[in-house]
XYZ file of C-alpha atoms in Angstrom:
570
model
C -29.849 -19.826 -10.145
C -26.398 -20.033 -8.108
C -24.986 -23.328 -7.233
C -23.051 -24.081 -4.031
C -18.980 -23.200 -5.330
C -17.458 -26.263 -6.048
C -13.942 -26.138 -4.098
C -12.264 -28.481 -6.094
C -9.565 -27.149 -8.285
C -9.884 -27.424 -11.896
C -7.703 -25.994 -14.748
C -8.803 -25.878 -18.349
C -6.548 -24.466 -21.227
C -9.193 -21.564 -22.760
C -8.445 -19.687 -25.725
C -8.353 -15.727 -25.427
C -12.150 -14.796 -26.716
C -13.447 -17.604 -24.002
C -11.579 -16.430 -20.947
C -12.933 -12.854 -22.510
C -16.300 -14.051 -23.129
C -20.070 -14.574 -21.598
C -19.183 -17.037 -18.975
C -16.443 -15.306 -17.354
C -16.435 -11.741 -14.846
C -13.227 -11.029 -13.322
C -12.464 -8.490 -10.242
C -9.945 -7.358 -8.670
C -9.809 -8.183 -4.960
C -8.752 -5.277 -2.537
C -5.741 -6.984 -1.093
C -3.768 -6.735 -4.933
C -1.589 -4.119 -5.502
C -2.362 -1.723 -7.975
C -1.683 -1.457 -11.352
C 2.145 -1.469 -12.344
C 2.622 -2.527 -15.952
C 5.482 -0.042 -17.678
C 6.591 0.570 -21.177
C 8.835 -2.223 -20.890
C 6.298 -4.942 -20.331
C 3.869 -3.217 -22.569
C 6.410 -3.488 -25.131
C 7.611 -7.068 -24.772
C 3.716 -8.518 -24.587
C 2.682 -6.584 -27.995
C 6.219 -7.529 -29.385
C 6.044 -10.990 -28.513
C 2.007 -11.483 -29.852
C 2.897 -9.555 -33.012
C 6.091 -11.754 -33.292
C 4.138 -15.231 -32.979
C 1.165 -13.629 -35.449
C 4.119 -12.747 -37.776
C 5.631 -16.316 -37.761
C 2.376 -17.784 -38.672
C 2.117 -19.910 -35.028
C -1.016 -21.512 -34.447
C -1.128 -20.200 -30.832
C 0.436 -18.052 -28.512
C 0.445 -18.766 -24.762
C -0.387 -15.621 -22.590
C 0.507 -17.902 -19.058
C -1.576 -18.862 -16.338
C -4.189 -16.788 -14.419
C -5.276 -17.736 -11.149
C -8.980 -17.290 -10.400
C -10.709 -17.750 -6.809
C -14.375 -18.539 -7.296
C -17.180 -15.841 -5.627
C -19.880 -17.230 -7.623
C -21.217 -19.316 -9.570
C -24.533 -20.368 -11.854
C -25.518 -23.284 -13.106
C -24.237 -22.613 -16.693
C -21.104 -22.203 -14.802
C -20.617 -18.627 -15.364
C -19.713 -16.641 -12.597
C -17.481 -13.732 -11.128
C -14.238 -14.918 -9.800
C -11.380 -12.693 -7.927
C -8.474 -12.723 -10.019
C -5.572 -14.030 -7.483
C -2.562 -14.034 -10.267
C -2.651 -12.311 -13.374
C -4.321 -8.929 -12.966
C -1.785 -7.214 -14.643
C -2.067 -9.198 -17.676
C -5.821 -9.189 -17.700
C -5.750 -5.439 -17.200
C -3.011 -5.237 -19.727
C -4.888 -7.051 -22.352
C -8.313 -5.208 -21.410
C -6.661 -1.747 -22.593
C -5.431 -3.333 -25.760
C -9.168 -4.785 -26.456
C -10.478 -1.029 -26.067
C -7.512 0.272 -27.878
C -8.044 -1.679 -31.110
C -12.345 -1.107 -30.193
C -11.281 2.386 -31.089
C -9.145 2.416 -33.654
C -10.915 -0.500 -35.962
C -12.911 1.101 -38.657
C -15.137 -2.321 -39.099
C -18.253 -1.227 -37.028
C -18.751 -5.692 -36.697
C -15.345 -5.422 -35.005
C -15.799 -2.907 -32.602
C -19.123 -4.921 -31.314
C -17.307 -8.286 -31.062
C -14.121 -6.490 -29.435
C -16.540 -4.136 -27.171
C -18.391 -8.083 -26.309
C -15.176 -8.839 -24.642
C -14.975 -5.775 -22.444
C -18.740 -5.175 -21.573
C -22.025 -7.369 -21.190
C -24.945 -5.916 -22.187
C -27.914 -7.109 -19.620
C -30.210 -9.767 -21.406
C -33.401 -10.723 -19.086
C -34.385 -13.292 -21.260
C -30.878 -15.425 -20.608
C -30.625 -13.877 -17.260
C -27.511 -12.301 -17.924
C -26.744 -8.806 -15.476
C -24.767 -6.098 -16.937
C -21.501 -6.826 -16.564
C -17.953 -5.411 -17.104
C -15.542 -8.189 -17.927
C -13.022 -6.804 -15.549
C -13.574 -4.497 -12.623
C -10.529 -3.321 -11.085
C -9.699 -1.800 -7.793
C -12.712 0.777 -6.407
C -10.142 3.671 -6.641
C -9.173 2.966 -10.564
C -12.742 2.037 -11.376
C -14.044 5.165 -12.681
C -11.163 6.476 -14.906
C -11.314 3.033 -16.001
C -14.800 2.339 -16.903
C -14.624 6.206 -18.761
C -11.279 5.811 -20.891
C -11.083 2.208 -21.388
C -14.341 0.121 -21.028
C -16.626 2.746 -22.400
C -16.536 2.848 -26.435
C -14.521 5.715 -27.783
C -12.912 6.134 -24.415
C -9.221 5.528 -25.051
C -9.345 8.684 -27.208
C -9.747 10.520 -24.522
C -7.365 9.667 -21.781
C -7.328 12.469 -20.246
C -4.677 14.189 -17.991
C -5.722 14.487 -14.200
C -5.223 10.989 -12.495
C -5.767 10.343 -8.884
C -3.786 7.244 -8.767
C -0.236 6.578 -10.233
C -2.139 3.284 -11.428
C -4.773 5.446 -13.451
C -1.306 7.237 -14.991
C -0.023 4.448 -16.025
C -3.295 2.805 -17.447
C -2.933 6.433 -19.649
C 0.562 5.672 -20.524
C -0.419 1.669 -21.901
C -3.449 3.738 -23.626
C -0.631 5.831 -25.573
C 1.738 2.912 -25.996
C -0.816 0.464 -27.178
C -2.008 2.867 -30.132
C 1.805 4.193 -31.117
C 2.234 0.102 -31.604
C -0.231 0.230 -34.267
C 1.023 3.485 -36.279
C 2.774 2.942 -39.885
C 6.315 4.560 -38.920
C 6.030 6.192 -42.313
C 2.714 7.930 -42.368
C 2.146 7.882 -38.824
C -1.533 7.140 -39.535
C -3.077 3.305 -38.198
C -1.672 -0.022 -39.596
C -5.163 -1.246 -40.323
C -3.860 -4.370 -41.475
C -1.710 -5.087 -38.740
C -4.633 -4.066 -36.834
C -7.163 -6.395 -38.086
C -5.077 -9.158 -38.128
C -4.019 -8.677 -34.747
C -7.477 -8.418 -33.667
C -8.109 -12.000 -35.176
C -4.759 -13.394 -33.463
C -5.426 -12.213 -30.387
C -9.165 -13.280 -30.027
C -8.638 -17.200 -31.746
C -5.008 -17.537 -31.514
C -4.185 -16.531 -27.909
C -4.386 -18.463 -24.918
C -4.206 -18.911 -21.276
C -4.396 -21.717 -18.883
C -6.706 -20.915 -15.898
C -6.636 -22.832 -12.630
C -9.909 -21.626 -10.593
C -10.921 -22.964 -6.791
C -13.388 -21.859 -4.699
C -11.353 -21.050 -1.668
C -8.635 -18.219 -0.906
C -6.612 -20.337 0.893
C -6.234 -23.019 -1.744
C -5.737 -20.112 -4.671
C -2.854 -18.826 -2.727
C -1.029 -21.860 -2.467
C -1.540 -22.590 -6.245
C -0.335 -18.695 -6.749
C 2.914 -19.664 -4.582
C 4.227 -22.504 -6.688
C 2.959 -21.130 -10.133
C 3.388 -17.590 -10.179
C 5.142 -16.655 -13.521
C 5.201 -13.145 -14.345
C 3.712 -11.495 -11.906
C 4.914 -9.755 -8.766
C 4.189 -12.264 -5.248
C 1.456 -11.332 -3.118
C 3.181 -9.739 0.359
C 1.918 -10.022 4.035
C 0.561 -6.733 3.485
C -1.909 -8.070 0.737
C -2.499 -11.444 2.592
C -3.259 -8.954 5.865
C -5.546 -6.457 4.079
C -7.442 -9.530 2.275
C -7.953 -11.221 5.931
C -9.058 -7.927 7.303
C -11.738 -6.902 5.288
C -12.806 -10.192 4.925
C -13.894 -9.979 8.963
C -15.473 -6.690 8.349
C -19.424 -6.282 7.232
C -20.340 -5.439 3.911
C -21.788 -2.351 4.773
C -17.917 -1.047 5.895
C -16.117 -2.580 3.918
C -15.779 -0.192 1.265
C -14.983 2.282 3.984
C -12.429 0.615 5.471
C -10.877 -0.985 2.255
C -10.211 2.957 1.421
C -8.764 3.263 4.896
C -6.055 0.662 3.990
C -5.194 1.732 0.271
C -4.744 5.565 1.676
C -1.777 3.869 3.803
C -0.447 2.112 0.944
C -0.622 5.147 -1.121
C 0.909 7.575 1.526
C 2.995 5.152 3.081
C 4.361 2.569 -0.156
C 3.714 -0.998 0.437
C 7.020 -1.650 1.421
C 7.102 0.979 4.427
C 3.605 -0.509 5.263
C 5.106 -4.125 5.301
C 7.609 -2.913 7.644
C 4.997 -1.417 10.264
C 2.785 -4.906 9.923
C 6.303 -6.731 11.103
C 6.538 -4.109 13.923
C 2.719 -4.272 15.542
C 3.493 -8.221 15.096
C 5.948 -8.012 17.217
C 4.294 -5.802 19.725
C 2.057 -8.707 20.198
C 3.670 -11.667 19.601
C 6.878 -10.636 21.445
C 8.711 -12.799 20.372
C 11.524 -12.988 17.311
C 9.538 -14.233 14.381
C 9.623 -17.951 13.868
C 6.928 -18.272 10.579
C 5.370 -16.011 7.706
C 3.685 -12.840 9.152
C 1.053 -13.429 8.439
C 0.594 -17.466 9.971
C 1.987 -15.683 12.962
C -1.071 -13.036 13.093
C -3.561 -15.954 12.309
C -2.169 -18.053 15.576
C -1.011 -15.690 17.953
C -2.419 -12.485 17.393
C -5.838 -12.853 15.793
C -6.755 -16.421 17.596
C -5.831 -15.180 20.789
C -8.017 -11.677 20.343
C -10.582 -12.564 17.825
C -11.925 -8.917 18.127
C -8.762 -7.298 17.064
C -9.144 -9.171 13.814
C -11.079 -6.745 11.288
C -12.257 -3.303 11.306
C -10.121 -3.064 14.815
C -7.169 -4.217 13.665
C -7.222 -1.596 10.354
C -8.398 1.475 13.030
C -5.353 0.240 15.000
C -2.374 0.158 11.855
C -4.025 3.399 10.775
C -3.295 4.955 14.069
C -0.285 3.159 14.211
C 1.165 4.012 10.538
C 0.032 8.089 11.681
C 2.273 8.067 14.066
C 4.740 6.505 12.609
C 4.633 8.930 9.755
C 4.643 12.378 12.268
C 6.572 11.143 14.895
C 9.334 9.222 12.820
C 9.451 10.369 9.183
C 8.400 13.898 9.599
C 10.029 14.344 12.808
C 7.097 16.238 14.341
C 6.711 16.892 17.765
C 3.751 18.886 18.609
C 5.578 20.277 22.237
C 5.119 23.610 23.854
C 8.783 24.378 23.885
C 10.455 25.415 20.675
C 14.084 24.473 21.915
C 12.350 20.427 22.706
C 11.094 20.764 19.082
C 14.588 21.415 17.534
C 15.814 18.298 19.666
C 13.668 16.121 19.180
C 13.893 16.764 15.341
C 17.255 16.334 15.212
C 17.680 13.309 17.504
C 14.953 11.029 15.935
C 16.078 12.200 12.800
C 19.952 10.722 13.569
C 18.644 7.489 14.650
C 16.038 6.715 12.105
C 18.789 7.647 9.656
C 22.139 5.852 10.877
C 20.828 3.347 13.590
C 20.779 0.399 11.563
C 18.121 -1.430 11.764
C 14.998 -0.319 13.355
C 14.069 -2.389 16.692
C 13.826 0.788 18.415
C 10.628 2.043 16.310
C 8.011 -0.303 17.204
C 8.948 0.502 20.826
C 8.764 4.407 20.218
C 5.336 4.129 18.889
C 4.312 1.481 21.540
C 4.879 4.333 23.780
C 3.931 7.008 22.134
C 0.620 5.433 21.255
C -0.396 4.196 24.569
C 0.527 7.078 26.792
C -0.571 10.273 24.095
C 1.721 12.960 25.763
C 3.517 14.908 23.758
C 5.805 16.549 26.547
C 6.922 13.139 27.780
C 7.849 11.875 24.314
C 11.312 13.610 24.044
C 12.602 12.333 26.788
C 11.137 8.924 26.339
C 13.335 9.416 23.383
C 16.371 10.037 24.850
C 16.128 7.228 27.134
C 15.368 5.043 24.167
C 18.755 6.354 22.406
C 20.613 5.357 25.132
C 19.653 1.557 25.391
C 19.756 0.829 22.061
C 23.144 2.583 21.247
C 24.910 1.675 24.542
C 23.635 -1.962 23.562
C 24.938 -1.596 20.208
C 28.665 -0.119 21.261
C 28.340 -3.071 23.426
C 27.889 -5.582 20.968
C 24.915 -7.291 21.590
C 23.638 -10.444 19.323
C 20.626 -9.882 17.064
C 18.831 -12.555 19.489
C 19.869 -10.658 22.625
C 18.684 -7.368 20.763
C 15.064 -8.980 20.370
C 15.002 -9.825 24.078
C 15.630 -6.326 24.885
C 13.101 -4.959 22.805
C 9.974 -7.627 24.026
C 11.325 -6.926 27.503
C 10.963 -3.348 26.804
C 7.378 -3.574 25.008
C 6.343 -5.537 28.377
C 7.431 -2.452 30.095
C 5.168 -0.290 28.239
C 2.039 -2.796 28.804
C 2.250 -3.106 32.179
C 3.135 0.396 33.263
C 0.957 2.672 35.005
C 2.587 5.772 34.093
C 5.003 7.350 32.195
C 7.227 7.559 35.083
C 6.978 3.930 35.790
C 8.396 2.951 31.752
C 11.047 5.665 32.285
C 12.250 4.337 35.668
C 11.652 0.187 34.513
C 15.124 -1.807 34.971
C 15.587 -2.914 31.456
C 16.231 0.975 30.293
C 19.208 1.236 32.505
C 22.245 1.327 30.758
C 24.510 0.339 33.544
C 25.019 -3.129 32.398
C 26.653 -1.833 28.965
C 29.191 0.272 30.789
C 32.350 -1.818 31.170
C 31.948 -2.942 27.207
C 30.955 0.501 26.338
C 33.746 2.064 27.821
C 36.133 -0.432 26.280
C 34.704 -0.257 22.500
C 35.366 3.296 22.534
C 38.529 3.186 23.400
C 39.472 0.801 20.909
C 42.733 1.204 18.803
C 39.843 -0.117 15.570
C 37.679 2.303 16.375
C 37.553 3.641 12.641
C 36.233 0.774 11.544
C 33.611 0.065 13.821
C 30.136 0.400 12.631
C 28.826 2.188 15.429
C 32.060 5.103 14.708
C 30.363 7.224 12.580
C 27.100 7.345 14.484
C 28.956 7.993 17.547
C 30.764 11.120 15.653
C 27.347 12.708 14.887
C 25.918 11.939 18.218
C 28.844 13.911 19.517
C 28.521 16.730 16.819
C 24.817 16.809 17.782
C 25.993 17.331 21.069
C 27.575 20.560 20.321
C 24.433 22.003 19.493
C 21.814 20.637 20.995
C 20.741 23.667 23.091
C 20.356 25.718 19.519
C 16.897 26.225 18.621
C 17.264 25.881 15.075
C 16.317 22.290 13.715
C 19.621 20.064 12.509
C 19.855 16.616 10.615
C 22.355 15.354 8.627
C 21.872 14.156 5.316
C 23.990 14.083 2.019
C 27.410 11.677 1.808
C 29.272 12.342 4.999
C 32.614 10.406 5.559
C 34.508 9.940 8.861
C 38.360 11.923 7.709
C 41.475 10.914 9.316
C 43.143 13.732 11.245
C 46.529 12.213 11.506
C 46.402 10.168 7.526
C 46.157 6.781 7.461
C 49.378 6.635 4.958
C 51.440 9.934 5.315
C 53.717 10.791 2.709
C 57.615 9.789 3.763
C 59.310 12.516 4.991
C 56.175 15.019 5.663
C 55.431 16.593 8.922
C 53.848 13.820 10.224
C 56.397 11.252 10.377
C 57.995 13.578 12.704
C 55.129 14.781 14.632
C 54.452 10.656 14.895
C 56.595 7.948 15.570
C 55.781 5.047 14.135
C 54.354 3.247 16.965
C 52.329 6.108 17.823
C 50.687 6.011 14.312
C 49.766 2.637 14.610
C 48.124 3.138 17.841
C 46.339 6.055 17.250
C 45.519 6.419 13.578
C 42.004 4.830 13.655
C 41.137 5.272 17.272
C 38.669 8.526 18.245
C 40.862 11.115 19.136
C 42.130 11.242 15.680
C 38.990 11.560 14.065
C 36.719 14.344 12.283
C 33.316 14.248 10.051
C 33.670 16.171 6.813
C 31.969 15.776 3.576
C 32.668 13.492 0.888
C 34.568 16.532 -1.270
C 36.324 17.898 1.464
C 37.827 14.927 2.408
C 39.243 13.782 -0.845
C 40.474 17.575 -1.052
C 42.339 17.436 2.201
C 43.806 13.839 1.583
C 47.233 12.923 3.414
C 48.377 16.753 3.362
C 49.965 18.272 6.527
C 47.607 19.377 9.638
C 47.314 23.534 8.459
C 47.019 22.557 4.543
C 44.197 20.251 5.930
C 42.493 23.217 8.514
C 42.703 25.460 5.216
C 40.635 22.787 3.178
C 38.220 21.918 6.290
C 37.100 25.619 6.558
C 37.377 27.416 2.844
C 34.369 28.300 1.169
C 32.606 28.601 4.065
C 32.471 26.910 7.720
C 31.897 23.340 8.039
C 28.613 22.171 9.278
C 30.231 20.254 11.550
C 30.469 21.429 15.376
C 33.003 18.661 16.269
C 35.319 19.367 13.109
C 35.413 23.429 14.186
C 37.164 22.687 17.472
C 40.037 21.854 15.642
C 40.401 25.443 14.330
C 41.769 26.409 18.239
C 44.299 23.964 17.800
C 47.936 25.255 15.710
C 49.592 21.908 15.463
C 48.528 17.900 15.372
C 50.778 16.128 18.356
C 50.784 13.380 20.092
C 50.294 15.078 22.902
C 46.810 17.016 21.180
C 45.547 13.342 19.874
C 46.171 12.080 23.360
C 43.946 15.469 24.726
C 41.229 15.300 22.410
C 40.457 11.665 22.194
C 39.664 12.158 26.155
C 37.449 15.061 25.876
C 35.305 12.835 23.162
C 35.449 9.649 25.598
C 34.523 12.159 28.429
C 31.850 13.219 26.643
C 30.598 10.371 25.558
C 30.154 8.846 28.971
C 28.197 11.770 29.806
C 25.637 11.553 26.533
C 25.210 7.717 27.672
C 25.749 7.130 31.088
C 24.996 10.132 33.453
């Protein structure tokens, strides 16, 4: 009979063979990441057991697991979600089945296989149970190779999961611990002892509640070893909880395909964006309180199935549209563009404000012809606002302000032609930051370089992004040799002013530019274009030009400001 979950907390030391025994059934919720234990931890747990064993200590602490109450029977056994410490419990589950395996005491294996698996018992109305389930995806390849009998012999080789690969690996590690260096057969003495330590002589502290909320906070201020649960987890855990059992499994699969093709951390990022998309507003609490009180309390449908449908949509576009680079157009030469733009701004915009607008667009208005442009317009703001020097606060404004736009426009036409994309406002401190005698060391100088190098070719139909180390190279060196060419090509003056502003500036590669160094202006030409012309548009200009003057620096950093203006502000 089940009783009504107690939600008080409670937390009992418990030696290893209790926490492993009849009373206890552990899962793994769906929010958790997935397994992640490496030869390193492996290593230092068995090390440090073997170590206390060795020293004759009467117990060894394993640390605290934190366990959130599903249900519960009178006897007080029941199935909790493990909220901290399911990389120790799954840890310590493969090393039960490994020694299971390799023990040659058949009264052994049964006690050892008693801690993995329950056998169903009608008469004590006890359901067959597996100590630990883990995550729906690892459940299979775990229940064949490590909670079955005999199954960590065969390990096999095809995993669908990098956790499942790594459960493998812990298999292998686990059972090279227990070979005699010498004979490379089993250490059955170091095995049966260790069985015996581990079972009487190991222990945990558990701290169980009946509510999520409550297990959290307890996970916040006594996490140990483990890695902290992210908004992500705290999001997917919400989520599902909304949705009916009948979809959950579905849906739980929906989210772990985004982790997997995505990584948590890109994931994490996209959850921040769509936040902000409805919030609009720069973040003032966790994520995740903010989705509680302003997203999910102010559209209680959005919360649940919804709300995954919507990041899955969401994180496909972002993955197309931003890290592929896809644009499914008509026209090949918009294609190549568009490629190459997005690609320069996802790569050397720092920061990404400009994303969650992009896909706010591209997700509400679904045309693929309008997106380039939309792109283009997008480039503008957020660089012009950059050159400009806007505050991180003022950026934020500009990037509600431009979400509104997309929510309340009718049409494409009505975003593209909506005040706050005009760039007019930027044009006085735009103007005046790239003209700078500091230019060099601006952050926004190397972007601007490739912007204009793009420029060069952006009519080619051929697809272009940069990538690899690229450094901005001084044409006119930053310390010339006394008594080279330059000093007479430059007066001193001169070289102050104009050393680090545009004009005097090229994009090379990293081993070009060391190569070329402070030598004089044809030496440098020579190293710029042997072995093959560089990649760079804006550097093979120079090749038309026989000496570095004053008079050509003067020239050339007006052509770039010229062209600039144009990119930006015509």
């Amino acid at each position: 009979m089940t009783t009504v979950i107690d939600t008080k907390i409670e937390a009992k030391e418990i030696l290893f063979k209790d926490l492993f025994g009849s009373k206890f059934a552990f899962q793994i919720p769906g929010y958790q990441r997935q397994y992640s234990w490496e030869k390193d931890q492996l290593d230092q747990l068995f090390d440090d057991i073997r170590e206390a064993m060795e020293d004759g200590e009467n117990s060894y602490f394993l640390g605290s697991v934190i366990l959130q109450v599903i249900s519960q029977k009178s006897d007080e056994s029941g199935l909790y979600d493990v909220v901290d410490g399911q990389q120790r419990l799954t840890t310590l589950t493969i090393l039960l089945a490994v020694m299971r395996d390799l023990i040659a005491s058949p009264k052994a294996k049964t006690t050892l296989q008693s801690k993995i698996y329950q056998e169903a018992d009608i008469f004590e109305d006890k359901p067959e149970t597996f100590r630990l389930k883990v995550r729906d995806r690892d459940f299979a390849y775990f229940k064949k190779h490590i909670l079955e009998e005999g199954g960590t012999s065969q390990p096999g080789s095809s995993f669908v999961t990098e956790s499942q690969e790594r459960m493998s690996k812990a298999i292998q590690r686990f059972k090279d611990k227990f070979k005699d260096e010498a004979t490379g057969l089993v250490d059955e003495e170091l095995l049966n002892k260790m069985v015996v330590f581990v079972l009487n002589n190991c222990m945990f502290v558990y701290v169980k509640t009946g509510t999520f909320t409550s297990a959290f906070r307890l996970f916040s201020v006594l996490n140990d070893r483990g890695m902290p649960l992210s908004n992500a987890d705290l999001l997917k855990s919400m989520n599902l909880e909304a949705v009916n059992d009948t979809e959950r499994h579905y849906y739980q699969n929906v989210w772990e395909t985004m982790e997997e093709e995505l990584g948590r951390e890109e994931l994490e990022k996209l959850l921040g964006f769509i936040r902000l998309i409805y919030v609009k507003e720069k973040a003032k609490k966790t994520i995740q309180e903010e989705y509680n009180e302003k997203v999910f309390k102010q559209n209680s449908d959005f919360k649940g199935k919804n709300f995954i449908e919507y990041v899955k949509e969401f994180a496909e576009i972002y993955r197309e549209k931003v890290l592929n680079a896809e644009l499914a157009s008509r026209d090949t030469d918009v294609k190549a563009m568009y490629y190459g733009l997005l690609t320069l701004m996802r790569d050397f915009i720092p920061g990404s404000d400009w994303i969650p607008v992009f896909i706010h667009f591209v997700q509400k208005f679904n045309d693929n012809e309008q997106v380039y442009p939309f792109l283009q317009l997008l480039e503008k703001k957020f660089v012009t606002s950059w050159v400009k020097g806007l505050s991180p606060t003022a950026r934020v404004t500009e990037t509600v302000k431009m979400i509104q736009s997309i929510d309340t426009a009718l049409s494409v036409e009505e975003v593209i032609t909506s005040d706050i994309f005009n760039t007019e406002n930027s044009l006085s401190d735009f103007t005046y930051n790239i003209n700078v005698q500091d230019f060099y060391r601006k952050k926004f100088a190397k972007y601007l370089l490739l912007r204009l190098d793009m420029s060069l070719s952006e009519n080619a139909t051929i697809k272009k992004a940069y990538s690899g180390v690229i450094s901005v190279e001084h044409i006119l060196p930053q310390n010339p040799p006394k008594e080279s060419a330059w000093e007479g090509a430059f007066a001193q003056e001169d070289r102050k002013n104009w050393t680090h502003k545009l004009g005097n500036l090229v994009l090379l590669s990293r081993k070009k530019n060391s190569s070329a160094n402070n030598k004089d202006f044809q030496f440098k030409l020579d190293k710029y274009f042997s072995n093959g012309i560089t990649d760079f548009e804006l550097t093979k200009e120079l090749k038309s030009i026989s000496e570095w003057t004053i008079s050509e620096c003067e020239k050339r950093h007006e052509v770039l400001v010229n062209r600039l203006m144009k990119i930006y502000f015509v």
